[in-house]
Amino acid sequence: MKPFVVVTGAGGFIGNHLVTLLKEKGYQVRGVDIKFPEYSDSKADEFLILDLRIWENCLKATDGVDQVYALAADMGGMGYITTHHAEILYNNALINFHTLEAARINGVKRYLYTSSACIYPEYLQTDANVTPLKEEDAYPAAPQDAYGWEKLISERLCEHYREDYGIETRIARFHNIFGPLGTWDEGREKAPAAICRKISLAKLNQESSIPVWGDGEQTRSFCYVDDCVTAIYELMQSDYPHPLNIGQDRLISINQLVNMVSEIANYEVITHHIEGPQGVRGRNSDNTRLYEILKWQPQISLEEGLRRTYFWIEQEVRKKYAGVLS
Ligand code: NAD
Ligand code: GDD
């Protein structure tokens, strides 16, 4: 029989997609979050609404399960994580410390923690033409923002729980994951969703320009959500206990991202560069170890992932604004 698993953060973007994948694979799945998914139903067998900052709730969430996929977090793109440092550090430290300790007490066998590329030192990411980040580049530590510091400490917590208590921990470091059913407005959205929203709104309103934060020459790599959940699943099955990058290794600038989305939308826009939180100047994933460990690499091209995402967001934008604009 397949293990009984819990996905925390199952009401969120990646957690919701992960529940779907685990159900397709025949697992019995408990979803936990402080909210239900916003844009679809959950496929989980049971869904518990719990605030995982609270110790007793973490005991309930992990009761009776064999494995934990820990995705719950107070998170967002640059607009959010650069303006909520105290809240993010407080909330995420409580969620992660309590969930892992409750899992240990409840005898959980395997625990996968979702960390971030934000744990990498800012001093390695000052150039748009950045050298891709390898897992060992994390030290000497200088993570980005309170969000990155908390992720790094929770990575350490996982490693120590494995060494001291024998719980099998796995650590995924995500590099900007995007796709349908992800946050696309109201402040937590990341660049791919924000650019899709801005272009679809411009198209709807017949406007010729969109605002972009900074000069647009800052660079990132973007990974489609289906590849992300496949990698999470494979990492959980593997015997690799150290942090592993999960991302794409194709570096593009935000201006190039705008051009790609504009082509997909079949709508030309001029970019209007404004002040905004920019984060690091450049970031890319070195996928050497990902390939070594999982014998796998991301399969969905950026163009295909953006196409799927753009048309989903265009539909959401029309639903939300059509009445207002007509
Ligand atoms: P998301 O915001 O869509 O999902 C996170 C979920 O956690 C949300 O549904 C939220 O309600 C839930 N949550 C927040 N506080 C909670 C609490 N107190 N109790 C219970 N649930 C709570 O984000 P996502 O993109 O799906 O990210 C999933 C995980 O991956 C997070 O740990 C995030 O930090 C990490 N991550 C994501 C990315 C990315 O690009 N999406 C990059 C790096 C790391
Ligand atoms: N969000 C957003 N919205 N970003 C924009 C916009 C916009 O309208 N316009 C330009 N950008 C630029 C930002 O200034 C930044 O330089 C770049 O696009 C990427 O921004 P985000 O996608 O918001 O975040 P990130 O890539 O810096 O970090 C994200 O990924 C990390 C993992 O790689 C965040 O989600 C982090 O929380 C996450 O850990």
mmCIF file of C-alpha atoms and ligand atoms in Angstrom:
data_model
loop_
_atom_site.group_PDB
_atom_site.id
_atom_site.type_symbol
_atom_site.label_atom_id
_atom_site.label_comp_id
_atom_site.label_asym_id
_atom_site.label_seq_id
_atom_site.Cartn_x
_atom_site.Cartn_y
_atom_site.Cartn_z
ATOM 1 C CA MET A 1 0.000 0.000 0.000
ATOM 2 C CA LYS A 2 1.206 3.552 -0.779
ATOM 3 C CA PRO A 3 2.125 5.705 2.234
ATOM 4 C CA PHE A 4 -0.375 8.122 3.796
ATOM 5 C CA VAL A 5 1.019 11.605 3.182
ATOM 6 C CA VAL A 6 0.253 15.151 4.253
ATOM 7 C CA VAL A 7 0.907 18.177 2.065
ATOM 8 C CA THR A 8 1.084 21.404 4.070
ATOM 9 C CA GLY A 9 0.368 24.541 2.057
ATOM 10 C CA ALA A 10 -2.068 22.418 -0.009
ATOM 11 C CA GLY A 11 -4.260 25.492 -0.493
ATOM 12 C CA GLY A 12 -1.372 27.244 -2.235
ATOM 13 C CA PHE A 13 0.025 27.142 -5.743
ATOM 14 C CA ILE A 14 2.637 24.352 -5.690
ATOM 15 C CA GLY A 15 0.926 22.412 -2.878
ATOM 16 C CA ASN A 16 -2.323 22.175 -4.854
ATOM 17 C CA HIS A 17 -0.477 20.864 -7.937
ATOM 18 C CA LEU A 18 1.472 18.420 -5.749
ATOM 19 C CA VAL A 19 -1.736 17.002 -4.233
ATOM 20 C CA THR A 20 -3.033 16.363 -7.770
ATOM 21 C CA LEU A 21 0.179 14.515 -8.710
ATOM 22 C CA LEU A 22 0.154 12.405 -5.527
ATOM 23 C CA LYS A 23 -3.481 11.427 -6.085
ATOM 24 C CA GLU A 24 -2.666 10.415 -9.684
ATOM 25 C CA LYS A 25 0.043 8.177 -8.206
ATOM 26 C CA GLY A 26 -2.440 6.519 -5.869
ATOM 27 C CA TYR A 27 -1.475 8.034 -2.506
ATOM 28 C CA GLN A 28 -3.881 8.744 0.305
ATOM 29 C CA VAL A 29 -3.458 12.485 0.761
ATOM 30 C CA ARG A 30 -4.303 14.895 3.568
ATOM 31 C CA GLY A 31 -4.111 18.556 2.589
ATOM 32 C CA VAL A 32 -3.529 21.211 5.250
ATOM 33 C CA ASP A 33 -3.622 25.001 4.930
ATOM 34 C CA ILE A 34 -5.168 28.094 6.479
ATOM 35 C CA LYS A 35 -7.275 28.393 3.321
ATOM 36 C CA PHE A 36 -8.682 26.252 0.490
ATOM 37 C CA PRO A 37 -7.161 26.620 -2.999
ATOM 38 C CA GLU A 38 -8.413 29.835 -4.590
ATOM 39 C CA TYR A 39 -8.695 28.796 -8.227
ATOM 40 C CA SER A 40 -9.687 25.103 -8.165
ATOM 41 C CA ASP A 41 -10.923 22.341 -5.890
ATOM 42 C CA SER A 42 -8.381 20.235 -4.023
ATOM 43 C CA LYS A 43 -8.040 16.559 -4.981
ATOM 44 C CA ALA A 44 -6.996 15.680 -1.400
ATOM 45 C CA ASP A 45 -8.918 12.884 0.368
ATOM 46 C CA GLU A 46 -9.289 15.177 3.379
ATOM 47 C CA PHE A 47 -8.510 18.863 3.774
ATOM 48 C CA LEU A 48 -7.876 20.358 7.202
ATOM 49 C CA ILE A 49 -8.005 24.101 7.728
ATOM 50 C CA LEU A 50 -5.298 24.677 10.339
ATOM 51 C CA ASP A 51 -2.943 27.509 11.262
ATOM 52 C CA LEU A 52 0.422 25.761 11.396
ATOM 53 C CA ARG A 53 2.042 28.469 13.496
ATOM 54 C CA ILE A 54 0.154 26.812 16.358
ATOM 55 C CA TRP A 55 1.812 23.773 17.940
ATOM 56 C CA GLU A 56 -1.352 21.725 18.577
ATOM 57 C CA ASN A 57 -2.388 22.177 14.946
ATOM 58 C CA CYS A 58 0.944 20.774 13.750
ATOM 59 C CA LEU A 59 0.312 17.674 15.886
ATOM 60 C CA LYS A 60 -3.115 17.280 14.215
ATOM 61 C CA ALA A 61 -1.693 17.874 10.733
ATOM 62 C CA THR A 62 0.967 15.169 11.068
ATOM 63 C CA ASP A 63 -1.076 12.663 13.080
ATOM 64 C CA GLY A 64 -1.011 9.161 11.563
ATOM 65 C CA VAL A 65 0.892 10.039 8.382
ATOM 66 C CA ASP A 66 4.027 8.346 6.996
ATOM 67 C CA GLN A 67 5.383 11.291 5.049
ATOM 68 C CA VAL A 68 5.195 15.088 5.173
ATOM 69 C CA TYR A 69 5.606 17.419 2.205
ATOM 70 C CA ALA A 70 6.125 20.754 3.996
ATOM 71 C CA LEU A 71 5.126 23.600 1.673
ATOM 72 C CA ALA A 72 3.227 25.951 3.981
ATOM 73 C CA ALA A 73 4.817 29.390 4.139
ATOM 74 C CA ASP A 74 4.092 33.078 4.218
ATOM 75 C CA MET A 75 5.607 33.918 0.849
ATOM 76 C CA GLY A 76 5.460 35.953 -2.333
ATOM 77 C CA GLY A 77 7.455 37.703 -5.025
ATOM 78 C CA MET A 78 9.728 40.699 -4.568
ATOM 79 C CA GLY A 79 6.847 43.065 -3.850
ATOM 80 C CA TYR A 80 5.900 40.994 -0.811
ATOM 81 C CA ILE A 81 9.096 39.562 0.665
ATOM 82 C CA THR A 82 10.897 42.929 0.677
ATOM 83 C CA THR A 83 8.123 44.620 2.676
ATOM 84 C CA HIS A 84 7.117 42.031 5.319
ATOM 85 C CA HIS A 85 10.395 40.909 6.911
ATOM 86 C CA ALA A 86 9.268 40.594 10.552
ATOM 87 C CA GLU A 87 5.974 38.873 9.714
ATOM 88 C CA ILE A 88 7.636 36.403 7.344
ATOM 89 C CA LEU A 89 10.434 35.458 9.742
ATOM 90 C CA TYR A 90 8.022 35.056 12.667
ATOM 91 C CA ASN A 91 5.350 33.123 10.751
ATOM 92 C CA ASN A 92 7.651 30.813 8.810
ATOM 93 C CA ALA A 93 9.934 30.012 11.744
ATOM 94 C CA LEU A 94 6.888 28.983 13.812
ATOM 95 C CA ILE A 95 5.395 26.938 10.952
ATOM 96 C CA ASN A 96 8.601 25.062 10.180
ATOM 97 C CA PHE A 97 9.907 24.475 13.714
ATOM 98 C CA HIS A 98 6.519 23.248 14.938
ATOM 99 C CA THR A 99 5.731 21.108 11.886
ATOM 100 C CA LEU A 100 9.056 19.266 11.947
ATOM 101 C CA GLU A 101 8.988 18.661 15.710
ATOM 102 C CA ALA A 102 5.361 17.458 15.538
ATOM 103 C CA ALA A 103 6.318 15.119 12.670
ATOM 104 C CA ARG A 104 9.111 13.667 14.820
ATOM 105 C CA ILE A 105 6.814 13.146 17.795
ATOM 106 C CA ASN A 106 4.213 11.494 15.537
ATOM 107 C CA GLY A 107 6.798 9.072 14.137
ATOM 108 C CA VAL A 108 6.819 10.405 10.552
ATOM 109 C CA LYS A 109 9.364 8.541 8.400
ATOM 110 C CA ARG A 110 10.116 11.057 5.663
ATOM 111 C CA TYR A 111 9.890 14.817 5.556
ATOM 112 C CA LEU A 112 10.443 17.055 2.540
ATOM 113 C CA TYR A 113 11.121 20.723 3.182
ATOM 114 C CA THR A 114 10.701 23.391 0.491
ATOM 115 C CA SER A 115 13.498 25.946 0.646
ATOM 116 C CA SER A 116 14.362 28.669 -1.837
ATOM 117 C CA ALA A 117 17.075 30.104 -4.069
ATOM 118 C CA CYS A 118 16.789 33.118 -1.721
ATOM 119 C CA ILE A 119 19.145 31.263 0.665
ATOM 120 C CA TYR A 120 22.062 31.878 -1.756
ATOM 121 C CA PRO A 121 24.456 34.694 -0.843
ATOM 122 C CA GLU A 122 23.571 38.072 -2.268
ATOM 123 C CA TYR A 123 27.281 38.671 -3.001
ATOM 124 C CA LEU A 124 27.160 35.945 -5.722
ATOM 125 C CA GLN A 125 24.185 37.561 -7.480
ATOM 126 C CA THR A 126 25.288 41.124 -8.209
ATOM 127 C CA ASP A 127 25.705 40.721 -11.994
ATOM 128 C CA ALA A 128 22.938 40.096 -14.556
ATOM 129 C CA ASN A 129 25.325 37.681 -16.287
ATOM 130 C CA VAL A 130 25.438 35.585 -13.117
ATOM 131 C CA THR A 131 27.294 32.284 -12.683
ATOM 132 C CA PRO A 132 24.670 29.576 -12.029
ATOM 133 C CA LEU A 133 24.372 28.747 -8.327
ATOM 134 C CA LYS A 134 25.585 25.375 -7.092
ATOM 135 C CA GLU A 135 24.267 23.884 -3.866
ATOM 136 C CA GLU A 136 27.601 24.362 -2.041
ATOM 137 C CA ASP A 137 27.592 28.109 -2.857
ATOM 138 C CA ALA A 138 25.209 28.616 0.091
ATOM 139 C CA TYR A 139 28.148 29.253 2.462
ATOM 140 C CA PRO A 140 29.573 31.603 3.731
ATOM 141 C CA ALA A 141 25.953 32.542 4.282
ATOM 142 C CA ALA A 142 24.457 35.890 3.267
ATOM 143 C CA PRO A 143 20.847 35.034 2.298
ATOM 144 C CA GLN A 144 18.403 37.453 0.749
ATOM 145 C CA ASP A 145 15.982 39.098 3.181
ATOM 146 C CA ALA A 146 14.375 37.648 6.330
ATOM 147 C CA TYR A 147 12.636 35.148 4.042
ATOM 148 C CA GLY A 148 15.988 33.703 2.896
ATOM 149 C CA TRP A 149 17.473 33.618 6.417
ATOM 150 C CA GLU A 150 14.522 31.642 7.756
ATOM 151 C CA LYS A 151 14.715 29.195 4.851
ATOM 152 C CA LEU A 152 18.412 28.589 5.528
ATOM 153 C CA ILE A 153 17.841 27.990 9.246
ATOM 154 C CA SER A 154 14.989 25.581 8.507
ATOM 155 C CA GLU A 155 17.252 23.710 6.072
ATOM 156 C CA ARG A 156 19.734 23.327 8.962
ATOM 157 C CA LEU A 157 16.955 22.166 11.245
ATOM 158 C CA CYS A 158 16.084 19.401 8.771
ATOM 159 C CA GLU A 159 19.717 18.274 8.517
ATOM 160 C CA HIS A 160 20.061 18.183 12.336
ATOM 161 C CA TYR A 161 16.785 16.306 12.837
ATOM 162 C CA ARG A 162 18.041 13.673 10.388
ATOM 163 C CA GLU A 163 21.440 13.405 12.092
ATOM 164 C CA ASP A 164 20.152 13.482 15.679
ATOM 165 C CA TYR A 165 16.764 11.723 15.416
ATOM 166 C CA GLY A 166 16.977 9.649 12.225
ATOM 167 C CA ILE A 167 13.957 11.180 10.479
ATOM 168 C CA GLU A 168 14.685 11.054 6.717
ATOM 169 C CA THR A 169 14.634 14.688 5.598
ATOM 170 C CA ARG A 170 14.814 16.004 2.021
ATOM 171 C CA ILE A 171 15.448 19.639 1.050
ATOM 172 C CA ALA A 172 14.330 21.272 -2.217
ATOM 173 C CA ARG A 173 15.633 24.718 -3.190
ATOM 174 C CA PHE A 174 13.148 26.203 -5.672
ATOM 175 C CA HIS A 175 14.127 28.744 -8.331
ATOM 176 C CA ASN A 176 11.139 30.925 -9.304
ATOM 177 C CA ILE A 177 8.326 28.459 -10.048
ATOM 178 C CA PHE A 178 5.410 29.597 -12.235
ATOM 179 C CA GLY A 179 2.268 28.201 -13.851
ATOM 180 C CA PRO A 180 -1.527 28.208 -13.866
ATOM 181 C CA LEU A 181 -3.396 28.346 -10.520
ATOM 182 C CA GLY A 182 -0.655 30.533 -9.003
ATOM 183 C CA THR A 183 -1.135 33.961 -7.416
ATOM 184 C CA TRP A 184 -1.366 36.565 -10.183
ATOM 185 C CA ASP A 185 -2.493 39.767 -8.434
ATOM 186 C CA GLU A 186 -2.836 41.654 -5.135
ATOM 187 C CA GLY A 187 0.878 41.839 -4.265
ATOM 188 C CA ARG A 188 2.270 38.338 -3.745
ATOM 189 C CA GLU A 189 2.663 37.503 -7.452
ATOM 190 C CA LYS A 190 6.082 36.844 -8.981
ATOM 191 C CA ALA A 191 7.371 38.289 -12.245
ATOM 192 C CA PRO A 192 5.961 35.716 -14.730
ATOM 193 C CA ALA A 193 2.393 36.059 -13.385
ATOM 194 C CA ALA A 194 2.733 39.839 -12.965
ATOM 195 C CA ILE A 195 3.888 40.286 -16.571
ATOM 196 C CA CYS A 196 1.109 37.995 -17.873
ATOM 197 C CA ARG A 197 -1.443 40.005 -15.889
ATOM 198 C CA LYS A 198 -0.092 43.359 -17.077
ATOM 199 C CA ILE A 199 -0.066 42.321 -20.732
ATOM 200 C CA SER A 200 -3.528 40.772 -20.612
ATOM 201 C CA LEU A 201 -4.913 43.887 -18.913
ATOM 202 C CA ALA A 202 -3.229 46.114 -21.507
ATOM 203 C CA LYS A 203 -4.754 43.941 -24.243
ATOM 204 C CA LEU A 204 -8.201 44.081 -22.649
ATOM 205 C CA ASN A 205 -7.993 47.885 -22.281
ATOM 206 C CA GLN A 206 -6.217 48.453 -25.610
ATOM 207 C CA GLU A 207 -3.349 50.193 -23.787
ATOM 208 C CA SER A 208 0.082 50.401 -25.391
ATOM 209 C CA SER A 209 2.462 50.225 -22.409
ATOM 210 C CA ILE A 210 3.019 48.281 -19.190
ATOM 211 C CA PRO A 211 5.050 49.212 -16.096
ATOM 212 C CA VAL A 212 8.086 47.033 -15.275
ATOM 213 C CA TRP A 213 10.139 47.355 -12.083
ATOM 214 C CA GLY A 214 13.730 48.463 -12.685
ATOM 215 C CA ASP A 215 15.495 48.617 -16.055
ATOM 216 C CA GLY A 216 14.319 45.085 -16.932
ATOM 217 C CA GLU A 217 17.890 43.903 -17.492
ATOM 218 C CA GLN A 218 17.864 41.926 -14.216
ATOM 219 C CA THR A 219 17.909 38.166 -14.939
ATOM 220 C CA ARG A 220 16.288 35.000 -13.589
ATOM 221 C CA SER A 221 15.503 31.413 -14.564
ATOM 222 C CA PHE A 222 11.879 30.272 -14.381
ATOM 223 C CA CYS A 223 10.634 26.721 -13.862
ATOM 224 C CA TYR A 224 7.186 25.412 -14.824
ATOM 225 C CA VAL A 225 5.136 23.985 -11.952
ATOM 226 C CA ASP A 226 4.619 20.479 -13.461
ATOM 227 C CA ASP A 227 8.397 20.023 -13.558
ATOM 228 C CA CYS A 228 8.642 21.330 -9.995
ATOM 229 C CA VAL A 229 6.153 18.819 -8.553
ATOM 230 C CA THR A 230 7.722 15.929 -10.486
ATOM 231 C CA ALA A 231 11.101 16.871 -9.004
ATOM 232 C CA ILE A 232 9.657 17.211 -5.481
ATOM 233 C CA TYR A 233 8.163 13.740 -5.769
ATOM 234 C CA GLU A 234 11.355 12.165 -7.124
ATOM 235 C CA LEU A 235 13.458 13.854 -4.448
ATOM 236 C CA MET A 236 11.198 12.430 -1.737
ATOM 237 C CA GLN A 237 11.717 8.917 -3.183
ATOM 238 C CA SER A 238 15.503 9.387 -3.443
ATOM 239 C CA ASP A 239 18.084 8.735 -0.719
ATOM 240 C CA TYR A 240 19.654 12.196 -1.125
ATOM 241 C CA PRO A 241 19.425 14.095 2.182
ATOM 242 C CA HIS A 242 21.147 17.399 1.307
ATOM 243 C CA PRO A 243 19.731 20.532 -0.350
ATOM 244 C CA LEU A 244 19.029 20.172 -4.083
ATOM 245 C CA ASN A 245 18.242 22.907 -6.628
ATOM 246 C CA ILE A 246 14.879 22.518 -8.334
ATOM 247 C CA GLY A 247 14.648 24.989 -11.193
ATOM 248 C CA GLN A 248 15.433 25.705 -14.793
ATOM 249 C CA ASP A 249 18.903 26.788 -15.882
ATOM 250 C CA ARG A 250 17.923 29.051 -18.770
ATOM 251 C CA LEU A 251 18.808 32.626 -17.850
ATOM 252 C CA ILE A 252 16.657 35.419 -19.303
ATOM 253 C CA SER A 253 16.166 39.098 -18.526
ATOM 254 C CA ILE A 254 12.808 40.516 -17.442
ATOM 255 C CA ASN A 255 12.738 42.502 -20.720
ATOM 256 C CA GLN A 256 13.075 39.210 -22.625
ATOM 257 C CA LEU A 257 10.296 37.752 -20.470
ATOM 258 C CA VAL A 258 8.054 40.678 -21.477
ATOM 259 C CA ASN A 259 8.826 40.069 -25.169
ATOM 260 C CA MET A 260 8.023 36.354 -24.875
ATOM 261 C CA VAL A 261 4.689 36.974 -23.155
ATOM 262 C CA SER A 262 3.829 39.718 -25.621
ATOM 263 C CA GLU A 263 4.420 37.302 -28.505
ATOM 264 C CA ILE A 264 2.260 34.616 -26.853
ATOM 265 C CA ALA A 265 -0.513 37.176 -26.241
ATOM 266 C CA ASN A 266 -0.127 38.397 -29.814
ATOM 267 C CA TYR A 267 -0.184 41.922 -28.383
ATOM 268 C CA GLU A 268 2.698 44.394 -28.628
ATOM 269 C CA VAL A 269 3.529 46.574 -25.620
ATOM 270 C CA ILE A 270 6.114 49.199 -24.797
ATOM 271 C CA THR A 271 7.751 48.761 -21.394
ATOM 272 C CA HIS A 272 7.666 51.706 -19.080
ATOM 273 C CA HIS A 273 10.408 51.266 -16.438
ATOM 274 C CA ILE A 274 9.456 52.342 -12.931
ATOM 275 C CA GLU A 275 10.983 52.059 -9.472
ATOM 276 C CA GLY A 276 10.194 48.829 -7.662
ATOM 277 C CA PRO A 277 11.799 46.118 -5.538
ATOM 278 C CA GLN A 278 14.341 44.286 -7.671
ATOM 279 C CA GLY A 279 15.981 41.721 -5.404
ATOM 280 C CA VAL A 280 19.221 40.302 -6.744
ATOM 281 C CA ARG A 281 20.567 41.497 -10.093
ATOM 282 C CA GLY A 282 20.882 38.005 -11.558
ATOM 283 C CA ARG A 283 20.033 34.448 -10.485
ATOM 284 C CA ASN A 284 20.319 31.090 -12.218
ATOM 285 C CA SER A 285 20.300 27.465 -11.122
ATOM 286 C CA ASP A 286 23.227 25.098 -11.663
ATOM 287 C CA ASN A 287 21.429 21.805 -12.365
ATOM 288 C CA THR A 288 24.463 19.507 -12.388
ATOM 289 C CA ARG A 289 23.564 17.881 -9.098
ATOM 290 C CA LEU A 290 19.848 17.740 -9.879
ATOM 291 C CA TYR A 291 20.706 15.671 -12.946
ATOM 292 C CA GLU A 292 23.216 13.503 -11.052
ATOM 293 C CA ILE A 293 20.798 12.695 -8.236
ATOM 294 C CA LEU A 294 17.442 12.380 -10.014
ATOM 295 C CA LYS A 295 18.757 11.406 -13.497
ATOM 296 C CA TRP A 296 16.173 13.900 -14.689
ATOM 297 C CA GLN A 297 15.920 17.489 -15.836
ATOM 298 C CA PRO A 298 13.002 19.899 -16.328
ATOM 299 C CA GLN A 299 11.013 18.994 -19.443
ATOM 300 C CA ILE A 300 8.712 21.939 -20.144
ATOM 301 C CA SER A 301 10.212 24.777 -22.187
ATOM 302 C CA LEU A 302 9.830 28.319 -20.922
ATOM 303 C CA GLU A 303 7.755 29.199 -24.015
ATOM 304 C CA GLU A 304 5.327 26.315 -23.442
ATOM 305 C CA GLY A 305 5.047 27.012 -19.698
ATOM 306 C CA LEU A 306 4.412 30.704 -20.339
ATOM 307 C CA ARG A 307 1.827 29.887 -23.012
ATOM 308 C CA ARG A 308 -0.163 27.731 -20.561
ATOM 309 C CA THR A 309 0.208 30.342 -17.825
ATOM 310 C CA TYR A 310 -0.628 33.352 -19.967
ATOM 311 C CA PHE A 311 -3.905 31.946 -21.284
ATOM 312 C CA TRP A 312 -4.986 30.894 -17.789
ATOM 313 C CA ILE A 313 -4.231 34.386 -16.429
ATOM 314 C CA GLU A 314 -5.891 36.092 -19.401
ATOM 315 C CA GLN A 315 -9.044 34.132 -18.566
ATOM 316 C CA GLU A 316 -8.805 35.111 -14.863
ATOM 317 C CA VAL A 317 -8.271 38.772 -15.785
ATOM 318 C CA ARG A 318 -11.333 38.709 -18.031
ATOM 319 C CA LYS A 319 -13.418 37.094 -15.269
ATOM 320 C CA LYS A 320 -12.314 39.678 -12.729
ATOM 321 C CA TYR A 321 -12.307 42.844 -14.840
ATOM 322 C CA ALA A 322 -14.627 42.293 -17.804
ATOM 323 C CA GLY A 323 -17.683 43.634 -15.974
ATOM 324 C CA VAL A 324 -15.726 46.584 -14.607
ATOM 325 C CA LEU A 325 -14.310 47.584 -17.973
ATOM 326 C CA SER A 326 -17.309 47.108 -20.249
HETATM 327 P P1 NAD B 1 1.785 29.800 -1.886
HETATM 328 O O1 NAD B 1 1.779 31.091 -1.144
HETATM 329 O O2 NAD B 1 0.890 29.670 -3.059
HETATM 330 O O3 NAD B 1 1.510 28.580 -0.907
HETATM 331 C C1 NAD B 1 1.868 28.588 0.441
HETATM 332 C C2 NAD B 1 0.643 28.184 1.248
HETATM 333 O O4 NAD B 1 0.997 28.187 2.637
HETATM 334 C C3 NAD B 1 -0.529 29.164 1.080
HETATM 335 O O5 NAD B 1 -1.682 28.503 0.595
HETATM 336 C C4 NAD B 1 -0.756 29.693 2.476
HETATM 337 O O6 NAD B 1 -2.123 29.913 2.814
HETATM 338 C C5 NAD B 1 -0.156 28.592 3.343
HETATM 339 N N1 NAD B 1 0.139 29.105 4.682
HETATM 340 C C6 NAD B 1 0.693 30.301 5.001
HETATM 341 N N2 NAD B 1 0.709 30.451 6.330
HETATM 342 C C7 NAD B 1 0.148 29.332 6.858
HETATM 343 C C8 NAD B 1 -0.125 28.920 8.187
HETATM 344 N N3 NAD B 1 0.161 29.697 9.234
HETATM 345 N N4 NAD B 1 -0.706 27.708 8.373
HETATM 346 C C9 NAD B 1 -1.027 26.918 7.312
HETATM 347 N N5 NAD B 1 -0.790 27.267 6.035
HETATM 348 C C10 NAD B 1 -0.211 28.469 5.813
HETATM 349 O O7 NAD B 1 3.319 29.548 -2.318
HETATM 350 P P2 NAD B 1 3.951 28.441 -3.281
HETATM 351 O O8 NAD B 1 4.535 29.173 -4.428
HETATM 352 O O9 NAD B 1 3.003 27.345 -3.508
HETATM 353 O O10 NAD B 1 5.157 27.944 -2.366
HETATM 354 C C11 NAD B 1 5.181 26.684 -1.706
HETATM 355 C C12 NAD B 1 6.495 26.559 -0.948
HETATM 356 O O11 NAD B 1 7.595 26.695 -1.851
HETATM 357 C C13 NAD B 1 6.709 27.640 0.119
HETATM 358 O O12 NAD B 1 7.380 27.082 1.214
HETATM 359 C C14 NAD B 1 7.596 28.645 -0.573
HETATM 360 O O13 NAD B 1 8.341 29.412 0.339
HETATM 361 C C15 NAD B 1 8.470 27.727 -1.405
HETATM 362 N N6 NAD B 1 9.065 28.420 -2.564
HETATM 363 C C16 NAD B 1 8.285 28.774 -3.619
HETATM 364 C C17 NAD B 1 8.888 29.415 -4.716
HETATM 365 C C18 NAD B 1 8.098 29.831 -5.923
HETATM 366 O O14 NAD B 1 8.705 30.347 -6.872
HETATM 367 N N7 NAD B 1 6.788 29.609 -5.962
HETATM 368 C C19 NAD B 1 10.247 29.711 -4.705
HETATM 369 C C20 NAD B 1 10.988 29.331 -3.595
HETATM 370 C C21 NAD B 1 10.400 28.669 -2.539
HETATM 371 N N1 GDD B 2 6.889 40.430 -8.914
HETATM 372 C C1 GDD B 2 7.198 41.313 -9.877
HETATM 373 N N2 GDD B 2 6.206 42.099 -10.386
HETATM 374 N N3 GDD B 2 8.473 41.418 -10.305
HETATM 375 C C2 GDD B 2 8.752 42.313 -11.283
HETATM 376 C C3 GDD B 2 7.781 43.132 -11.853
HETATM 377 C C4 GDD B 2 6.438 43.027 -11.386
HETATM 378 O O1 GDD B 2 5.522 43.714 -11.829
HETATM 379 N N4 GDD B 2 8.380 43.915 -12.791
HETATM 380 C C5 GDD B 2 9.671 43.589 -12.798
HETATM 381 N N5 GDD B 2 9.913 42.628 -11.882
HETATM 382 C C6 GDD B 2 11.238 42.072 -11.542
HETATM 383 C C7 GDD B 2 11.592 42.248 -10.063
HETATM 384 O O2 GDD B 2 11.997 43.587 -9.816
HETATM 385 C C8 GDD B 2 12.724 41.238 -9.924
HETATM 386 O O3 GDD B 2 13.951 41.840 -10.272
HETATM 387 C C9 GDD B 2 12.354 40.159 -10.955
HETATM 388 O O4 GDD B 2 11.298 40.696 -11.769
HETATM 389 C C10 GDD B 2 11.879 38.866 -10.327
HETATM 390 O O5 GDD B 2 10.909 39.181 -9.369
HETATM 391 P P1 GDD B 2 10.027 38.072 -8.601
HETATM 392 O O6 GDD B 2 9.574 37.054 -9.573
HETATM 393 O O7 GDD B 2 8.993 38.806 -7.823
HETATM 394 O O8 GDD B 2 11.025 37.462 -7.525
HETATM 395 P P2 GDD B 2 12.508 36.807 -7.508
HETATM 396 O O9 GDD B 2 12.794 35.999 -8.707
HETATM 397 O O10 GDD B 2 13.474 37.897 -7.216
HETATM 398 O O11 GDD B 2 12.341 35.885 -6.253
HETATM 399 C C11 GDD B 2 11.276 34.912 -6.263
HETATM 400 O O12 GDD B 2 11.818 33.645 -6.436
HETATM 401 C C12 GDD B 2 12.549 33.162 -5.328
HETATM 402 C C13 GDD B 2 13.139 31.815 -5.680
HETATM 403 O O13 GDD B 2 13.926 31.905 -6.827
HETATM 404 C C14 GDD B 2 10.453 35.089 -5.006
HETATM 405 O O14 GDD B 2 9.216 34.410 -5.146
HETATM 406 C C15 GDD B 2 11.134 34.542 -3.812
HETATM 407 O O15 GDD B 2 10.209 34.518 -2.720
HETATM 408 C C16 GDD B 2 11.594 33.113 -4.137
HETATM 409 O O16 GDD B 2 12.221 32.549 -3.044
#
